[in-house]
mmCIF file of C-alpha atoms in Angstrom:
data_model
loop_
_atom_site.group_PDB
_atom_site.id
_atom_site.type_symbol
_atom_site.label_atom_id
_atom_site.label_comp_id
_atom_site.label_asym_id
_atom_site.label_seq_id
_atom_site.Cartn_x
_atom_site.Cartn_y
_atom_site.Cartn_z
ATOM 1 C CA PHE H 1450 1.352 6.457 1.220
ATOM 2 C CA LYS H 1451 -1.267 8.044 -1.015
ATOM 3 C CA LYS H 1452 1.419 10.091 -2.777
ATOM 4 C CA PHE H 1453 3.565 7.002 -3.279
ATOM 5 C CA LYS H 1454 0.612 5.128 -4.756
ATOM 6 C CA GLN H 1455 -0.226 8.036 -7.042
ATOM 7 C CA GLN H 1456 3.382 8.360 -8.234
ATOM 8 C CA SER H 1457 3.584 4.627 -8.868
ATOM 9 C CA GLN H 1458 0.385 4.604 -10.869
ATOM 10 C CA LEU H 1459 1.577 7.574 -12.922
ATOM 11 C CA ALA H 1460 4.815 5.744 -13.671
ATOM 12 C CA PHE H 1461 2.886 2.653 -14.759
ATOM 13 C CA LYS H 1462 0.727 4.797 -17.060
ATOM 14 C CA SER H 1463 3.629 6.675 -18.636
ATOM 15 C CA PHE H 1464 7.164 5.345 -19.004
ATOM 16 C CA LEU H 1465 6.392 1.850 -17.633
ATOM 17 C CA LYS H 1466 3.319 1.398 -19.807
ATOM 18 C CA GLY H 1467 2.752 -2.113 -21.084
ATOM 19 C CA ILE H 1468 4.721 -4.061 -18.478
ATOM 20 C CA THR H 1469 3.380 -7.259 -16.962
ATOM 21 C CA ALA H 1470 1.688 -7.501 -13.564
ATOM 22 C CA ASP H 1471 4.656 -9.406 -12.111
ATOM 23 C CA LYS H 1472 7.015 -6.613 -13.104
ATOM 24 C CA LYS H 1473 4.672 -4.023 -11.575
ATOM 25 C CA VAL H 1474 4.834 -5.873 -8.265
ATOM 26 C CA SER H 1475 8.625 -6.046 -8.547
ATOM 27 C CA TYR H 1476 8.873 -2.301 -9.144
ATOM 28 C CA ILE H 1477 6.586 -1.552 -6.195
ATOM 29 C CA LEU H 1478 8.680 -3.733 -3.898
ATOM 30 C CA LEU H 1479 11.903 -2.136 -5.138
ATOM 31 C CA TRP H 1480 10.527 1.358 -4.581
ATOM 32 C CA THR H 1481 9.348 0.568 -1.032
ATOM 33 C CA GLY H 1482 12.857 -0.396 0.049
ATOM 34 C CA GLU H 1483 13.936 -2.739 2.804
ATOM 35 C CA LYS H 1484 11.040 -1.929 5.133
ATOM 36 C CA GLY H 1485 8.462 -2.494 2.417
ATOM 37 C CA LEU H 1486 10.074 -5.761 1.416
ATOM 38 C CA GLY H 1487 10.094 -6.843 5.056
ATOM 39 C CA LEU H 1488 6.380 -6.078 5.350
ATOM 40 C CA PHE H 1489 5.677 -7.979 2.137
ATOM 41 C CA ASN H 1490 7.578 -11.020 3.371
ATOM 42 C CA SER H 1491 5.683 -10.977 6.678
ATOM 43 C CA TRP H 1492 2.287 -11.253 4.959
ATOM 44 C CA ASP H 1493 0.932 -14.689 4.186
ATOM 45 C CA MET H 1494 -0.270 -14.369 0.583
ATOM 46 C CA SER H 1495 -0.789 -16.836 -2.239
ATOM 47 C CA GLU H 1496 1.021 -16.592 -5.580
ATOM 48 C CA SER H 1497 -2.046 -15.229 -7.384
ATOM 49 C CA VAL H 1498 -2.439 -12.449 -4.822
ATOM 50 C CA CYS H 1499 1.269 -11.624 -4.923
ATOM 51 C CA SER H 1500 1.185 -10.961 -8.653
ATOM 52 C CA ASN H 1501 -1.626 -8.374 -8.469
ATOM 53 C CA SER H 1502 -0.404 -4.803 -7.944
ATOM 54 C CA ASP H 1503 -3.828 -3.499 -6.836
ATOM 55 C CA THR H 1504 -4.034 -6.086 -4.068
ATOM 56 C CA LEU H 1505 -0.503 -5.221 -3.001
ATOM 57 C CA PHE H 1506 -1.398 -1.521 -2.794
ATOM 58 C CA LYS H 1507 -4.448 -2.388 -0.663
ATOM 59 C CA LYS H 1508 -2.290 -4.462 1.711
ATOM 60 C CA PHE H 1509 0.198 -1.615 2.122
ATOM 61 C CA GLU H 1510 -2.616 0.910 2.619
ATOM 62 C CA ARG H 1511 -4.285 -1.237 5.266
ATOM 63 C CA HIS H 1512 -0.988 -1.606 7.101
ATOM 64 C CA LEU H 1513 0.307 1.972 6.813
ATOM 65 C CA GLU H 1514 -2.801 4.134 7.189
ATOM 66 C CA PRO H 1515 -3.374 5.306 10.768
ATOM 67 C CA ARG H 1516 -6.083 3.458 12.619
ATOM 68 C CA LEU H 1517 -8.984 5.266 14.208
ATOM 69 C CA ASP H 1518 -8.993 5.371 17.971
ATOM 70 C CA HIS H 1519 -12.593 5.363 19.124
ATOM 71 C CA ARG H 1520 -11.685 6.438 22.655
ATOM 72 C CA ILE H 1521 -10.044 9.621 21.415
ATOM 73 C CA HIS H 1522 -12.969 10.363 19.114
ATOM 74 C CA ARG H 1523 -15.418 9.822 21.980
ATOM 75 C CA TYR H 1524 -13.368 12.155 24.202
ATOM 76 C CA GLU H 1525 -13.259 14.842 21.498
ATOM 77 C CA PHE H 1526 -16.990 14.468 20.865
ATOM 78 C CA GLN H 1527 -17.809 14.868 24.568
ATOM 79 C CA GLY H 1528 -15.630 17.971 24.686
ATOM 80 C CA LEU H 1529 -17.792 19.674 22.055
ATOM 81 C CA LYS H 1530 -20.719 20.073 24.485
#
């Protein structure tokens, strides 16, 4: 997801420079496809939050980044002895 975010931000800085925040959100949702749109529709967000591209990126990051499993980390740590 980090590459997608970086590519999106580069597009917004170059050939999509000067577009409104609502259009940025629309482009992000178009680029994420059906699965991304499904995730977006499943989140309960207000209108002000929906129109902010940075908040949208944070929501996608929180959902898509792998979660840490403390049991596995504890097991790996104990194996280092």
